[in-house]
Amino acid sequence: MILDIVTYPNPILKKISKPVERFDKELHKLLDDMYETMLKAEGVGLAGIQVGVDRRVLIIDIGDKEGKQSPQTRIEVINPEFLEWEGTQRGKEGCLSIPEYYDEVERYGRVKVKFFDRYGKEHIVDADGLLAVAFQHETDHLDGKLFVERLDYIRRKKFEKEWKKRLKNQKKQKKG
Ligand code: Y12
Ligand code: CO
């Protein structure tokens, strides 16, 4: 089932998500629906809160070497915890909750993350590059943080200006 994606500036996105306690059918259905929703929207990552569920659950699929996404490249992440982080990297990010806005953000270059899968099995993953960015971007969502809040001062101001302009145009269009 395709779910509705909550978009900025909806205050739901600011909520702190609570740990998942039950690894049951309901969680499996949520993960399946989130994956379907993410693929349809052409994303590489989606957190529960982006579909209105305030639980510490997220999915990532950055695809294989050619970028092809499949259940084999999908990572289901429940109750993640960063164990290690080091270095920095800068790269353009986008978010399904902030359509059509991309900008450069600084992130850790490498992270080590502990998390559980849908069956409650523990995993530890060492990630760098795009995967490390995806883990950081999606985990931020669980703490109510969006990538635009991590932009440097000038980029943040540019975002706010552009977003105001968009809202104004949307209001104009609604008026007819
Ligand atoms: C690197 C950077 C960011 C992440 C977090 C996950 N972000 C996404 O999956 C963003 C996807 C996205 C997709 C869009 O749709 C298309 O490109 C067709 C998009 O464009 C529109 O909304 C029009 C914006 C964002 C992980 C790793
Ligand atoms: Co996002």
XYZ file of C-alpha atoms and ligand atoms in Angstrom:
204
model
C 0.000 0.000 0.000
C 1.311 3.426 -0.927
C 1.375 5.790 2.063
C 1.096 9.588 2.069
C 4.414 11.337 2.610
C 4.309 14.168 5.164
C 5.924 17.301 3.758
C 7.687 20.333 5.249
C 6.660 22.445 7.197
C 4.229 19.946 8.785
C 5.056 19.937 12.568
C 4.796 16.108 12.593
C 8.308 16.097 11.112
C 9.618 17.705 14.324
C 8.443 14.827 16.548
C 10.966 12.612 18.326
C 10.178 9.008 17.454
C 9.831 6.345 20.156
C 11.653 2.996 20.140
C 9.973 0.043 18.433
C 8.972 -2.495 21.081
C 7.214 -5.220 19.078
C 8.684 -6.945 16.036
C 5.288 -8.125 14.872
C 3.083 -8.315 11.756
C 2.121 -4.663 12.115
C 5.798 -3.645 11.903
C 6.339 -5.907 8.872
C 3.373 -4.330 7.067
C 4.672 -0.849 7.872
C 8.125 -1.740 6.480
C 6.601 -3.250 3.317
C 4.390 -0.195 2.780
C 7.287 2.186 3.441
C 9.449 0.398 0.854
C 6.687 0.503 -1.776
C 6.120 4.190 -1.009
C 9.834 5.024 -1.201
C 10.307 3.241 -4.539
C 7.258 4.928 -6.057
C 8.579 8.326 -4.964
C 12.030 7.459 -6.380
C 13.760 7.854 -3.037
C 16.715 6.086 -1.460
C 15.624 6.450 2.151
C 12.466 6.956 4.200
C 11.817 7.221 7.948
C 8.610 6.258 9.763
C 7.794 9.830 10.750
C 7.708 10.788 7.046
C 4.612 8.613 6.749
C 3.235 9.814 10.103
C 4.516 6.922 12.285
C 6.533 8.172 15.276
C 8.542 4.979 15.822
C 12.302 4.521 15.348
C 12.082 2.757 12.026
C 13.614 3.611 8.651
C 14.512 2.043 5.353
C 17.437 2.673 3.059
C 18.065 1.406 -0.457
C 20.884 3.126 -2.296
C 20.886 0.274 -4.833
C 23.771 -1.784 -6.230
C 26.860 -0.527 -8.103
C 24.605 0.526 -10.985
C 22.119 2.112 -8.597
C 19.526 -0.635 -9.205
C 17.270 -1.010 -6.159
C 15.856 -4.366 -5.058
C 14.900 -6.196 -1.834
C 18.517 -7.504 -1.844
C 19.916 -3.988 -1.496
C 17.211 -2.781 0.917
C 18.215 -2.192 4.549
C 15.511 -2.177 7.213
C 16.697 -0.302 10.281
C 14.971 -0.405 13.640
C 16.129 1.401 16.812
C 19.478 2.511 15.314
C 22.395 3.637 17.490
C 25.663 5.138 16.262
C 28.624 3.337 17.838
C 31.397 5.210 16.007
C 31.702 8.207 13.703
C 34.731 9.870 12.098
C 35.853 12.215 9.332
C 33.670 14.457 7.215
C 32.178 14.500 3.750
C 30.114 17.092 1.886
C 27.460 16.261 -0.654
C 24.099 17.291 -2.086
C 21.076 15.882 -0.298
C 17.379 15.799 -1.016
C 14.450 14.606 1.054
C 11.080 13.181 0.027
C 9.509 15.472 2.648
C 11.046 18.586 1.026
C 10.269 18.044 -2.666
C 12.457 19.657 -5.296
C 15.056 21.068 -2.936
C 18.625 19.847 -2.894
C 21.644 21.368 -1.211
C 25.047 20.557 0.162
C 25.378 19.291 3.734
C 28.385 18.256 5.812
C 28.172 14.786 7.352
C 30.494 12.281 9.005
C 32.543 10.378 6.463
C 32.228 6.998 8.175
C 29.782 5.680 10.743
C 29.319 2.405 12.568
C 25.667 1.726 13.319
C 23.940 -0.900 15.437
C 20.306 -1.661 14.658
C 17.698 -4.424 14.559
C 15.951 -5.923 11.537
C 12.223 -6.736 11.275
C 12.749 -10.010 13.181
C 14.573 -8.341 16.096
C 17.979 -9.627 14.974
C 20.875 -7.274 15.780
C 23.165 -5.989 12.995
C 26.263 -3.804 13.026
C 27.154 -1.992 9.798
C 30.213 0.064 8.945
C 29.222 2.613 6.313
C 30.973 5.296 4.311
C 30.071 7.443 1.291
C 26.425 7.599 0.260
C 25.351 4.857 2.682
C 26.850 6.770 5.621
C 24.950 9.888 4.485
C 21.720 7.906 4.202
C 22.084 6.520 7.754
C 22.723 10.024 9.131
C 19.947 11.710 7.116
C 17.331 9.096 8.061
C 18.352 8.840 11.729
C 18.031 12.627 11.958
C 14.347 12.210 10.985
C 13.847 9.990 14.069
C 15.091 12.920 16.169
C 12.844 15.442 14.401
C 15.661 16.987 12.396
C 15.662 17.806 8.670
C 18.690 18.172 6.415
C 17.888 21.859 5.817
C 18.574 22.474 9.528
C 22.137 21.286 8.900
C 22.815 23.709 6.032
C 25.375 26.416 6.686
C 23.996 29.905 7.452
C 23.948 31.248 3.866
C 22.392 28.088 2.391
C 19.778 28.015 5.172
C 18.763 31.607 4.411
C 18.541 30.737 0.697
C 16.276 27.782 1.538
C 13.987 29.907 3.744
C 13.700 32.570 1.033
C 12.894 30.018 -1.666
C 10.370 28.231 0.524
C 8.552 31.483 1.362
C 8.367 32.186 -2.369
C 6.931 28.726 -3.021
C 4.248 29.087 -0.315
C 3.287 32.491 -1.746
C 2.974 31.028 -5.246
C 0.933 28.098 -3.926
C -1.472 30.510 -2.182
C -1.744 32.578 -5.381
C -2.530 29.470 -7.435
C -5.230 28.374 -4.944
C -6.918 31.792 -5.165
C -7.082 31.249 -8.936
C 21.882 10.776 0.119
C 21.117 11.919 0.227
C 19.887 11.889 0.844
C 19.422 10.689 1.381
C 18.099 10.677 2.074
C 16.978 10.135 1.241
N 16.498 11.113 0.285
C 15.755 10.761 -0.766
O 15.468 9.609 -0.959
C 15.291 11.862 -1.650
C 14.604 11.586 -2.743
C 13.997 12.568 -3.626
C 13.382 12.094 -4.799
C 12.741 12.974 -5.653
O 12.065 12.512 -6.760
C 12.704 12.390 -7.972
O 13.868 12.686 -8.093
C 11.908 11.839 -9.085
C 12.734 14.331 -5.379
O 12.162 15.171 -6.333
C 10.907 15.683 -6.157
O 10.359 15.559 -5.110
C 10.302 16.385 -7.298
C 13.315 14.797 -4.208
C 13.943 13.919 -3.327
C 20.182 9.564 1.295
C 21.415 9.589 0.668
Co 14.557 12.959 4.471
